[in-house]
GROMACS .gro file of C-alpha atoms in nm:
model
  489
    1UNK     CA    1   6.155  13.388  11.938
    2UNK     CA    2   6.437  13.603  11.808
    3UNK     CA    3   6.430  13.978  11.856
    4UNK     CA    4   6.520  14.173  11.542
    5UNK     CA    5   6.641  14.526  11.571
    6UNK     CA    6   6.756  14.769  11.302
    7UNK     CA    7   7.018  15.032  11.379
    8UNK     CA    8   7.077  15.320  11.141
    9UNK     CA    9   7.392  15.534  11.176
   10UNK     CA   10   7.367  15.849  10.969
   11UNK     CA   11   7.639  16.101  10.891
   12UNK     CA   12   7.550  16.441  10.740
   13UNK     CA   13   7.852  16.581  10.559
   14UNK     CA   14   7.878  16.931  10.412
   15UNK     CA   15   8.099  16.897  10.106
   16UNK     CA   16   8.237  17.162   9.874
   17UNK     CA   17   8.052  17.016   9.578
   18UNK     CA   18   7.810  16.735   9.515
   19UNK     CA   19   8.078  16.574   9.293
   20UNK     CA   20   8.264  16.496   9.615
   21UNK     CA   21   7.975  16.293   9.755
   22UNK     CA   22   8.041  15.947   9.895
   23UNK     CA   23   8.010  15.660   9.652
   24UNK     CA   24   8.092  15.361   9.868
   25UNK     CA   25   8.042  15.275  10.238
   26UNK     CA   26   8.167  14.941  10.374
   27UNK     CA   27   8.153  14.818  10.733
   28UNK     CA   28   8.295  14.513  10.908
   29UNK     CA   29   8.338  14.381  11.263
   30UNK     CA   30   8.695  14.457  11.361
   31UNK     CA   31   8.723  14.354  11.725
   32UNK     CA   32   8.517  14.194  12.002
   33UNK     CA   33   8.562  14.242  12.378
   34UNK     CA   34   8.375  14.114  12.679
   35UNK     CA   35   8.149  14.420  12.679
   36UNK     CA   36   8.146  14.557  12.328
   37UNK     CA   37   8.165  14.498  11.955
   38UNK     CA   38   8.379  14.732  11.744
   39UNK     CA   39   8.272  14.801  11.390
   40UNK     CA   40   8.490  14.978  11.136
   41UNK     CA   41   8.324  15.167  10.850
   42UNK     CA   42   8.515  15.311  10.556
   43UNK     CA   43   8.371  15.587  10.341
   44UNK     CA   44   8.512  15.650   9.992
   45UNK     CA   45   8.610  15.862   9.807
   46UNK     CA   46   8.772  16.129  10.029
   47UNK     CA   47   8.598  16.466  10.073
   48UNK     CA   48   8.722  16.820  10.115
   49UNK     CA   49   8.500  16.918  10.410
   50UNK     CA   50   8.516  17.226  10.629
   51UNK     CA   51   8.283  17.083  10.886
   52UNK     CA   52   8.031  16.808  10.935
   53UNK     CA   53   7.782  16.678  11.194
   54UNK     CA   54   7.684  16.326  11.294
   55UNK     CA   55   7.371  16.188  11.456
   56UNK     CA   56   7.251  15.840  11.533
   57UNK     CA   57   6.909  15.677  11.541
   58UNK     CA   58   6.815  15.324  11.640
   59UNK     CA   59   6.446  15.288  11.573
   60UNK     CA   60   6.364  15.391  11.932
   61UNK     CA   61   6.523  15.077  12.080
   62UNK     CA   62   6.597  15.076  12.451
   63UNK     CA   63   6.946  14.924  12.449
   64UNK     CA   64   7.245  15.156  12.480
   65UNK     CA   65   7.459  15.250  12.185
   66UNK     CA   66   7.785  15.445  12.209
   67UNK     CA   67   8.031  15.541  11.939
   68UNK     CA   68   8.401  15.604  11.924
   69UNK     CA   69   8.531  15.755  11.597
   70UNK     CA   70   8.878  15.780  11.464
   71UNK     CA   71   9.042  15.986  11.186
   72UNK     CA   72   8.797  16.231  11.025
   73UNK     CA   73   8.489  16.102  11.192
   74UNK     CA   74   8.385  16.170  11.551
   75UNK     CA   75   8.073  16.166  11.766
   76UNK     CA   76   8.208  16.354  12.071
   77UNK     CA   77   8.071  16.686  11.941
   78UNK     CA   78   7.803  16.739  11.682
   79UNK     CA   79   8.016  16.992  11.490
   80UNK     CA   80   8.387  16.965  11.439
   81UNK     CA   81   8.627  17.190  11.248
   82UNK     CA   82   8.871  16.975  11.052
   83UNK     CA   83   9.231  17.086  11.039
   84UNK     CA   84   9.345  16.802  10.812
   85UNK     CA   85   9.169  16.606  10.540
   86UNK     CA   86   9.229  16.235  10.500
   87UNK     CA   87   9.341  16.201  10.138
   88UNK     CA   88   9.247  15.834  10.117
   89UNK     CA   89   8.919  15.763  10.294
   90UNK     CA   90   8.712  15.844  10.596
   91UNK     CA   91   8.722  15.573  10.864
   92UNK     CA   92   8.478  15.551  11.152
   93UNK     CA   93   8.520  15.320  11.447
   94UNK     CA   94   8.186  15.239  11.609
   95UNK     CA   95   8.151  15.076  11.951
   96UNK     CA   96   7.834  14.882  12.048
   97UNK     CA   97   7.778  14.801  12.412
   98UNK     CA   98   7.675  14.433  12.443
   99UNK     CA   99   7.613  14.417  12.821
  100UNK     CA  100   7.245  14.509  12.780
  101UNK     CA  101   7.174  14.324  12.457
  102UNK     CA  102   6.912  14.049  12.437
  103UNK     CA  103   6.936  13.734  12.231
  104UNK     CA  104   6.825  13.773  11.873
  105UNK     CA  105   6.926  13.906  11.530
  106UNK     CA  106   7.055  14.262  11.484
  107UNK     CA  107   7.099  14.451  11.153
  108UNK     CA  108   7.336  14.747  11.148
  109UNK     CA  109   7.362  14.992  10.860
  110UNK     CA  110   7.551  15.317  10.798
  111UNK     CA  111   7.417  15.594  10.577
  112UNK     CA  112   7.655  15.863  10.455
  113UNK     CA  113   7.506  16.189  10.325
  114UNK     CA  114   7.683  16.466  10.134
  115UNK     CA  115   7.521  16.806  10.067
  116UNK     CA  116   7.638  17.031   9.782
  117UNK     CA  117   7.644  17.407   9.756
  118UNK     CA  118   7.319  17.396   9.562
  119UNK     CA  119   7.150  17.226   9.858
  120UNK     CA  120   7.134  16.897   9.670
  121UNK     CA  121   7.205  16.588   9.879
  122UNK     CA  122   7.338  16.240   9.807
  123UNK     CA  123   7.288  15.945  10.042
  124UNK     CA  124   7.485  15.620  10.027
  125UNK     CA  125   7.385  15.330  10.248
  126UNK     CA  126   7.614  15.043  10.344
  127UNK     CA  127   7.520  14.680  10.330
  128UNK     CA  128   7.373  14.535  10.646
  129UNK     CA  129   7.595  14.384  10.912
  130UNK     CA  130   7.389  14.105  11.064
  131UNK     CA  131   7.486  13.987  11.412
  132UNK     CA  132   7.317  13.687  11.573
  133UNK     CA  133   7.313  13.632  11.947
  134UNK     CA  134   7.191  13.278  12.029
  135UNK     CA  135   6.942  13.226  12.307
  136UNK     CA  136   7.136  12.919  12.432
  137UNK     CA  137   7.491  12.786  12.402
  138UNK     CA  138   7.540  12.598  12.078
  139UNK     CA  139   7.754  12.283  12.032
  140UNK     CA  140   8.126  12.367  12.053
  141UNK     CA  141   8.368  12.301  11.764
  142UNK     CA  142   8.745  12.249  11.815
  143UNK     CA  143   8.971  12.309  11.517
  144UNK     CA  144   9.273  12.092  11.438
  145UNK     CA  145   9.603  12.197  11.601
  146UNK     CA  146   9.790  12.471  11.415
  147UNK     CA  147  10.034  12.749  11.471
  148UNK     CA  148   9.817  13.036  11.592
  149UNK     CA  149   9.998  13.344  11.721
  150UNK     CA  150   9.673  13.536  11.763
  151UNK     CA  151   9.504  13.289  11.997
  152UNK     CA  152   9.811  13.114  12.145
  153UNK     CA  153  10.098  13.368  12.147
  154UNK     CA  154  10.428  13.203  12.235
  155UNK     CA  155  10.793  13.287  12.267
  156UNK     CA  156  11.064  13.212  12.169
  157UNK     CA  157  10.920  12.950  11.931
  158UNK     CA  158  10.579  12.885  11.788
  159UNK     CA  159  10.339  12.659  11.980
  160UNK     CA  160  10.064  12.446  11.837
  161UNK     CA  161   9.718  12.557  11.943
  162UNK     CA  162   9.376  12.393  11.961
  163UNK     CA  163   9.100  12.650  11.936
  164UNK     CA  164   8.750  12.564  12.063
  165UNK     CA  165   8.459  12.793  11.979
  166UNK     CA  166   8.088  12.790  12.068
  167UNK     CA  167   7.811  13.030  11.968
  168UNK     CA  168   7.677  13.180  12.295
  169UNK     CA  169   7.424  13.434  12.425
  170UNK     CA  170   7.547  13.779  12.533
  171UNK     CA  171   7.730  13.793  12.863
  172UNK     CA  172   7.998  13.600  13.041
  173UNK     CA  173   8.066  13.237  12.949
  174UNK     CA  174   8.309  12.994  13.115
  175UNK     CA  175   8.501  12.723  12.928
  176UNK     CA  176   8.689  12.416  13.052
  177UNK     CA  177   8.894  12.185  12.822
  178UNK     CA  178   8.958  11.834  12.950
  179UNK     CA  179   9.232  11.647  12.769
  180UNK     CA  180   9.394  11.302  12.767
  181UNK     CA  181   9.715  11.215  12.580
  182UNK     CA  182   9.879  10.879  12.650
  183UNK     CA  183   9.920  10.862  13.029
  184UNK     CA  184   9.876  11.241  13.064
  185UNK     CA  185   9.541  11.385  13.172
  186UNK     CA  186   9.445  11.735  13.278
  187UNK     CA  187   9.219  12.035  13.213
  188UNK     CA  188   9.242  12.402  13.124
  189UNK     CA  189   8.990  12.637  13.281
  190UNK     CA  190   8.901  12.964  13.111
  191UNK     CA  191   8.697  13.178  13.351
  192UNK     CA  192   8.521  13.425  13.125
  193UNK     CA  193   8.605  13.273  12.792
  194UNK     CA  194   8.722  13.522  12.538
  195UNK     CA  195   8.447  13.667  12.316
  196UNK     CA  196   8.466  13.582  11.951
  197UNK     CA  197   8.278  13.652  11.632
  198UNK     CA  198   8.208  13.373  11.382
  199UNK     CA  199   8.200  13.515  11.030
  200UNK     CA  200   7.940  13.365  10.798
  201UNK     CA  201   7.863  13.458  10.440
  202UNK     CA  202   7.718  13.789  10.325
  203UNK     CA  203   7.856  14.002  10.607
  204UNK     CA  204   7.682  13.795  10.873
  205UNK     CA  205   7.829  13.716  11.217
  206UNK     CA  206   7.743  13.498  11.512
  207UNK     CA  207   7.844  13.601  11.866
  208UNK     CA  208   8.060  13.333  12.029
  209UNK     CA  209   8.316  13.251  12.296
  210UNK     CA  210   8.651  13.077  12.252
  211UNK     CA  211   8.915  12.899  12.460
  212UNK     CA  212   9.246  12.734  12.372
  213UNK     CA  213   9.485  12.458  12.462
  214UNK     CA  214   9.849  12.451  12.360
  215UNK     CA  215   9.982  12.108  12.260
  216UNK     CA  216  10.327  11.953  12.195
  217UNK     CA  217  10.437  11.724  11.915
  218UNK     CA  218  10.472  11.433  12.157
  219UNK     CA  219  10.107  11.476  12.264
  220UNK     CA  220   9.997  11.463  11.899
  221UNK     CA  221  10.213  11.156  11.837
  222UNK     CA  222  10.026  10.977  12.118
  223UNK     CA  223   9.697  11.132  12.008
  224UNK     CA  224   9.502  11.378  12.222
  225UNK     CA  225   9.136  11.362  12.327
  226UNK     CA  226   8.975  11.697  12.392
  227UNK     CA  227   8.637  11.754  12.559
  228UNK     CA  228   8.517  12.115  12.555
  229UNK     CA  229   8.266  12.232  12.816
  230UNK     CA  230   8.103  12.575  12.780
  231UNK     CA  231   7.902  12.695  13.081
  232UNK     CA  232   7.672  12.993  13.130
  233UNK     CA  233   7.407  13.097  13.379
  234UNK     CA  234   7.095  13.192  13.185
  235UNK     CA  235   6.812  13.393  13.339
  236UNK     CA  236   6.460  13.270  13.288
  237UNK     CA  237   6.244  13.533  13.455
  238UNK     CA  238   6.304  13.501  13.831
  239UNK     CA  239   6.526  13.193  13.801
  240UNK     CA  240   6.881  13.135  13.682
  241UNK     CA  241   6.978  12.802  13.525
  242UNK     CA  242   7.329  12.682  13.461
  243UNK     CA  243   7.363  12.558  13.104
  244UNK     CA  244   7.651  12.326  13.007
  245UNK     CA  245   7.714  12.214  12.650
  246UNK     CA  246   7.997  11.972  12.564
  247UNK     CA  247   8.161  11.817  12.261
  248UNK     CA  248   8.460  11.581  12.220
  249UNK     CA  249   8.736  11.569  11.955
  250UNK     CA  250   9.047  11.363  11.881
  251UNK     CA  251   9.361  11.479  11.709
  252UNK     CA  252   9.684  11.295  11.622
  253UNK     CA  253   9.986  11.332  11.402
  254UNK     CA  254   9.917  11.212  11.043
  255UNK     CA  255   9.991  10.838  11.011
  256UNK     CA  256   9.859  10.759  10.664
  257UNK     CA  257   9.908  10.916  10.322
  258UNK     CA  258   9.694  10.853  10.011
  259UNK     CA  259   9.863  10.930   9.680
  260UNK     CA  260   9.718  10.846   9.339
  261UNK     CA  261   9.788  10.922   8.975
  262UNK     CA  262   9.477  10.944   8.759
  263UNK     CA  263   9.295  10.793   9.061
  264UNK     CA  264   9.520  10.482   9.041
  265UNK     CA  265   9.701  10.403   9.368
  266UNK     CA  266   9.988  10.214   9.189
  267UNK     CA  267  10.072  10.378   8.857
  268UNK     CA  268   9.971  10.451   8.497
  269UNK     CA  269  10.126  10.490   8.155
  270UNK     CA  270  10.108  10.817   7.963
  271UNK     CA  271  10.249  10.944   7.637
  272UNK     CA  272  10.476  11.243   7.614
  273UNK     CA  273  10.260  11.558   7.609
  274UNK     CA  274   9.977  11.408   7.814
  275UNK     CA  275   9.870  11.535   8.154
  276UNK     CA  276   9.839  11.323   8.466
  277UNK     CA  277   9.641  11.415   8.776
  278UNK     CA  278   9.814  11.367   9.111
  279UNK     CA  279   9.615  11.360   9.437
  280UNK     CA  280   9.783  11.360   9.773
  281UNK     CA  281   9.600  11.356  10.106
  282UNK     CA  282   9.684  11.268  10.465
  283UNK     CA  283   9.487  11.185  10.778
  284UNK     CA  284   9.548  11.337  11.120
  285UNK     CA  285   9.612  11.692  11.227
  286UNK     CA  286   9.753  11.940  11.181
  287UNK     CA  287   9.770  11.906  10.808
  288UNK     CA  288  10.141  11.855  10.723
  289UNK     CA  289  10.339  12.022  10.448
  290UNK     CA  290  10.338  11.800  10.139
  291UNK     CA  291  10.599  11.781   9.867
  292UNK     CA  292  10.625  11.611   9.527
  293UNK     CA  293  10.939  11.427   9.424
  294UNK     CA  294  11.027  11.280   9.085
  295UNK     CA  295  11.298  11.034   8.993
  296UNK     CA  296  11.381  10.724   8.795
  297UNK     CA  297  11.406  10.522   9.117
  298UNK     CA  298  11.315  10.567   9.481
  299UNK     CA  299  11.684  10.602   9.564
  300UNK     CA  300  11.730  10.884   9.315
  301UNK     CA  301  11.455  11.143   9.348
  302UNK     CA  302  11.452  11.520   9.363
  303UNK     CA  303  11.204  11.773   9.484
  304UNK     CA  304  11.019  11.951   9.207
  305UNK     CA  305  10.725  12.120   9.375
  306UNK     CA  306  10.529  12.152   9.694
  307UNK     CA  307  10.170  12.028   9.722
  308UNK     CA  308   9.970  12.334   9.828
  309UNK     CA  309   9.647  12.179   9.706
  310UNK     CA  310   9.514  11.825   9.724
  311UNK     CA  311   9.517  11.792   9.343
  312UNK     CA  312   9.798  11.874   9.101
  313UNK     CA  313   9.820  11.840   8.720
  314UNK     CA  314  10.154  11.739   8.575
  315UNK     CA  315  10.255  11.731   8.209
  316UNK     CA  316  10.481  11.454   8.078
  317UNK     CA  317  10.715  11.675   7.880
  318UNK     CA  318  10.993  11.426   7.806
  319UNK     CA  319  11.103  11.069   7.865
  320UNK     CA  320  11.316  11.186   8.158
  321UNK     CA  321  10.994  11.239   8.355
  322UNK     CA  322  10.911  10.870   8.350
  323UNK     CA  323  10.971  10.687   8.673
  324UNK     CA  324  10.851  10.734   9.027
  325UNK     CA  325  10.637  11.017   9.154
  326UNK     CA  326  10.647  11.043   9.533
  327UNK     CA  327  10.441  11.256   9.769
  328UNK     CA  328  10.582  11.292  10.117
  329UNK     CA  329  10.457  11.484  10.419
  330UNK     CA  330  10.674  11.633  10.692
  331UNK     CA  331  10.542  11.685  11.042
  332UNK     CA  332  10.750  11.728  11.359
  333UNK     CA  333  11.058  11.556  11.218
  334UNK     CA  334  10.843  11.264  11.104
  335UNK     CA  335  10.799  11.175  10.741
  336UNK     CA  336  10.539  10.965  10.570
  337UNK     CA  337  10.542  10.901  10.197
  338UNK     CA  338  10.386  10.704   9.913
  339UNK     CA  339  10.496  10.660   9.555
  340UNK     CA  340  10.326  10.589   9.223
  341UNK     CA  341  10.481  10.548   8.881
  342UNK     CA  342  10.432  10.694   8.534
  343UNK     CA  343  10.580  10.502   8.243
  344UNK     CA  344  10.551  10.504   7.867
  345UNK     CA  345  10.293  10.274   7.706
  346UNK     CA  346  10.458   9.946   7.609
  347UNK     CA  347  10.378   9.595   7.492
  348UNK     CA  348  10.342   9.320   7.750
  349UNK     CA  349  10.661   9.110   7.766
  350UNK     CA  350  10.790   8.829   7.989
  351UNK     CA  351  11.050   8.917   8.249
  352UNK     CA  352  11.205   8.578   8.322
  353UNK     CA  353  11.416   8.343   8.116
  354UNK     CA  354  11.289   8.042   8.313
  355UNK     CA  355  11.033   7.822   8.148
  356UNK     CA  356  10.956   7.585   8.436
  357UNK     CA  357  10.756   7.703   8.733
  358UNK     CA  358  10.698   7.532   9.061
  359UNK     CA  359  10.337   7.508   9.162
  360UNK     CA  360  10.214   7.685   9.473
  361UNK     CA  361   9.911   7.546   9.657
  362UNK     CA  362   9.607   7.682   9.829
  363UNK     CA  363   9.320   7.496   9.984
  364UNK     CA  364   9.312   7.222  10.244
  365UNK     CA  365   9.352   6.926  10.012
  366UNK     CA  366   9.596   7.055   9.753
  367UNK     CA  367   9.294   7.105   9.529
  368UNK     CA  368   9.403   7.440   9.387
  369UNK     CA  369   9.746   7.534   9.257
  370UNK     CA  370   9.887   7.840   9.083
  371UNK     CA  371  10.199   7.996   8.928
  372UNK     CA  372  10.292   8.364   8.895
  373UNK     CA  373  10.449   8.464   8.565
  374UNK     CA  374  10.631   8.801   8.570
  375UNK     CA  375  10.557   9.045   8.288
  376UNK     CA  376  10.631   9.409   8.207
  377UNK     CA  377  10.428   9.659   8.011
  378UNK     CA  378  10.152   9.911   8.039
  379UNK     CA  379   9.855   9.938   8.025
  380UNK     CA  380   9.736   9.621   8.193
  381UNK     CA  381   9.647   9.321   7.976
  382UNK     CA  382   9.312   9.337   7.800
  383UNK     CA  383   9.304   8.964   7.717
  384UNK     CA  384   9.458   8.651   7.866
  385UNK     CA  385   9.423   8.313   7.696
  386UNK     CA  386   9.578   7.982   7.806
  387UNK     CA  387   9.648   7.683   7.581
  388UNK     CA  388   9.770   7.337   7.675
  389UNK     CA  389  10.038   7.195   7.446
  390UNK     CA  390   9.998   6.834   7.348
  391UNK     CA  391  10.260   6.589   7.224
  392UNK     CA  392  10.190   6.662   6.864
  393UNK     CA  393  10.231   7.033   6.928
  394UNK     CA  394   9.857   7.085   6.890
  395UNK     CA  395   9.728   7.362   7.120
  396UNK     CA  396   9.413   7.312   7.321
  397UNK     CA  397   9.242   7.627   7.441
  398UNK     CA  398   9.144   7.603   7.808
  399UNK     CA  399   8.822   7.762   7.926
  400UNK     CA  400   8.725   7.536   8.220
  401UNK     CA  401   8.931   7.440   8.522
  402UNK     CA  402   9.160   7.741   8.500
  403UNK     CA  403   9.146   8.102   8.617
  404UNK     CA  404   9.360   8.383   8.469
  405UNK     CA  405   9.413   8.722   8.633
  406UNK     CA  406   9.663   9.006   8.633
  407UNK     CA  407   9.814   9.159   8.942
  408UNK     CA  408   9.992   9.495   8.915
  409UNK     CA  409  10.270   9.592   9.151
  410UNK     CA  410  10.406   9.933   9.265
  411UNK     CA  411  10.743   9.846   9.114
  412UNK     CA  412  10.908   9.948   8.788
  413UNK     CA  413  11.212   9.786   8.630
  414UNK     CA  414  11.460   9.911   8.377
  415UNK     CA  415  11.472   9.715   8.054
  416UNK     CA  416  11.622   9.821   7.716
  417UNK     CA  417  11.708  10.158   7.872
  418UNK     CA  418  11.342  10.221   7.954
  419UNK     CA  419  11.144  10.204   8.277
  420UNK     CA  420  10.858   9.959   8.262
  421UNK     CA  421  10.577   9.862   8.491
  422UNK     CA  422  10.612   9.521   8.660
  423UNK     CA  423  10.323   9.286   8.713
  424UNK     CA  424  10.230   8.918   8.734
  425UNK     CA  425   9.989   8.692   8.549
  426UNK     CA  426   9.826   8.456   8.795
  427UNK     CA  427   9.753   8.120   8.638
  428UNK     CA  428   9.537   7.920   8.877
  429UNK     CA  429   9.457   7.553   8.812
  430UNK     CA  430   9.131   7.448   8.975
  431UNK     CA  431   9.163   7.075   8.899
  432UNK     CA  432   9.450   6.850   9.009
  433UNK     CA  433   9.462   6.652   8.687
  434UNK     CA  434   9.556   6.965   8.490
  435UNK     CA  435   9.903   6.977   8.649
  436UNK     CA  436  10.000   6.605   8.641
  437UNK     CA  437  10.290   6.489   8.432
  438UNK     CA  438  10.456   6.835   8.407
  439UNK     CA  439  10.241   6.970   8.126
  440UNK     CA  440  10.343   7.255   7.900
  441UNK     CA  441  10.126   7.562   7.857
  442UNK     CA  442  10.117   7.855   7.619
  443UNK     CA  443   9.988   8.193   7.743
  444UNK     CA  444   9.872   8.463   7.503
  445UNK     CA  445   9.882   8.809   7.658
  446UNK     CA  446   9.773   9.136   7.495
  447UNK     CA  447   9.723   9.493   7.619
  448UNK     CA  448   9.627   9.641   7.282
  449UNK     CA  449   9.978   9.751   7.189
  450UNK     CA  450  10.124   9.550   6.896
  451UNK     CA  451  10.036   9.181   6.869
  452UNK     CA  452   9.981   8.946   7.159
  453UNK     CA  453  10.283   8.808   7.338
  454UNK     CA  454  10.337   8.432   7.354
  455UNK     CA  455  10.474   8.295   7.683
  456UNK     CA  456  10.548   7.923   7.691
  457UNK     CA  457  10.601   7.751   8.024
  458UNK     CA  458  10.570   7.421   8.209
  459UNK     CA  459  10.486   7.341   8.570
  460UNK     CA  460  10.614   7.087   8.819
  461UNK     CA  461  10.554   6.985   9.178
  462UNK     CA  462  10.209   6.841   9.117
  463UNK     CA  463  10.048   6.631   9.392
  464UNK     CA  464   9.853   6.327   9.278
  465UNK     CA  465   9.543   6.198   9.449
  466UNK     CA  466   9.743   5.975   9.681
  467UNK     CA  467   9.929   6.277   9.808
  468UNK     CA  468   9.634   6.414   9.994
  469UNK     CA  469   9.760   6.543  10.328
  470UNK     CA  470   9.671   6.355  10.641
  471UNK     CA  471   9.421   6.495  10.885
  472UNK     CA  472   9.557   6.635  11.209
  473UNK     CA  473   9.407   6.360  11.425
  474UNK     CA  474   9.544   6.084  11.203
  475UNK     CA  475   9.888   6.247  11.203
  476UNK     CA  476   9.893   6.258  11.581
  477UNK     CA  477   9.781   5.897  11.603
  478UNK     CA  478  10.054   5.773  11.370
  479UNK     CA  479  10.316   5.975  11.558
  480UNK     CA  480  10.212   5.825  11.894
  481UNK     CA  481  10.211   5.477  11.741
  482UNK     CA  482  10.563   5.525  11.603
  483UNK     CA  483  10.695   5.641  11.939
  484UNK     CA  484  10.527   5.347  12.112
  485UNK     CA  485  10.702   5.105  11.874
  486UNK     CA  486  11.038   5.272  11.940
  487UNK     CA  487  11.018   5.247  12.315
  488UNK     CA  488  10.874   4.893  12.316
  489UNK     CA  489  11.124   4.748  12.069
   0.00000   0.00000   0.00000
């Protein structure tokens, strides 16, 4: 069961006039040591005092409370003559001794009082500072490696730092970090892990302990496993029990990058004046710096912006923007990148002058064949219709025995001084008889821009029924038989 205590810190201030009374009192935890918590309280606006007194109450609690005060606020003597007035604000530094604290929740408030010449008084109370001391060690959390001069000071150059934190009861806590990176193993022992304060919302804090491990870029390239052990001897009446809580984490240099435009991983078309949404994310840790590049081709790009946020909106202001958009991430002299394209909407057109396509086969018995017909244009086709051309030039629409699909590619090509998206129409023939005698087909393709495009083509390389491939066992048998005939001739 948590123990809740309420500490009131009151200041009685004798001001020249009630108009100078305090209007705002704010407090925050400023520093944590192994034996104390330092709280800074600022009182605004400034006052023109000649003297003041301070006293403290703590609801008759038994734990010790001491105070150290800087600037125009002190607790060393109840009455102090001020020789200089702070013209900005009054700042008080309060020190709470944690060596005799029990586990539980603590609320701390400061009340500032100003008394005018007419004996009227104004009180202003600060918001509560809530500090939670766990009864047992909580599960540790290790943050991704980052440059951290506060927790891992280094010289002459910055060092990457892994910070592991666990909420703990008051008192001394030990921490050991076990690590493995490639063929390297070891541990870092922190006797008396440094105290730490986890900030929550609404001026709430949790008492914690922290320990660190510095890492190198080569360790992150190989990947590093970290196991954090926090240890504390906890008293239960007449007995003391050693409590150990562990958690494991893995960090490595980013290896993958995910970049999309309007949630499309390949590319889109957009009119001039329209906005596109770019999203760029990486795996691994630490999070690398990301940059956006634009250019008509991947060999001719230039940096236009960094990527401080995962999502960026970009306006297509002119035709010069069309082309490739690339997001790349730099980390330790390594670079990973991915590109998408943005092109102008355009009618679907054929890309090749050839009219005769060689069939490609899938399946074990040459039962399925297909051809890929290159096309340009954006957006993707809305309708695909295949006709078979007969001798009398009569077209026969095919609905059975054929499958039509469109496959986009991450490539763009320049045609008629304009960059266009490149894709392929996959025409799959499900029956062998449909490709015999080099038939001619007519493909109607439409993406909603202008009329449909007519692509006429023929296929060759068909296998008839007698061309069914031999089974493996039969092939081996015939080969052995042929060799036998050669050597017995």
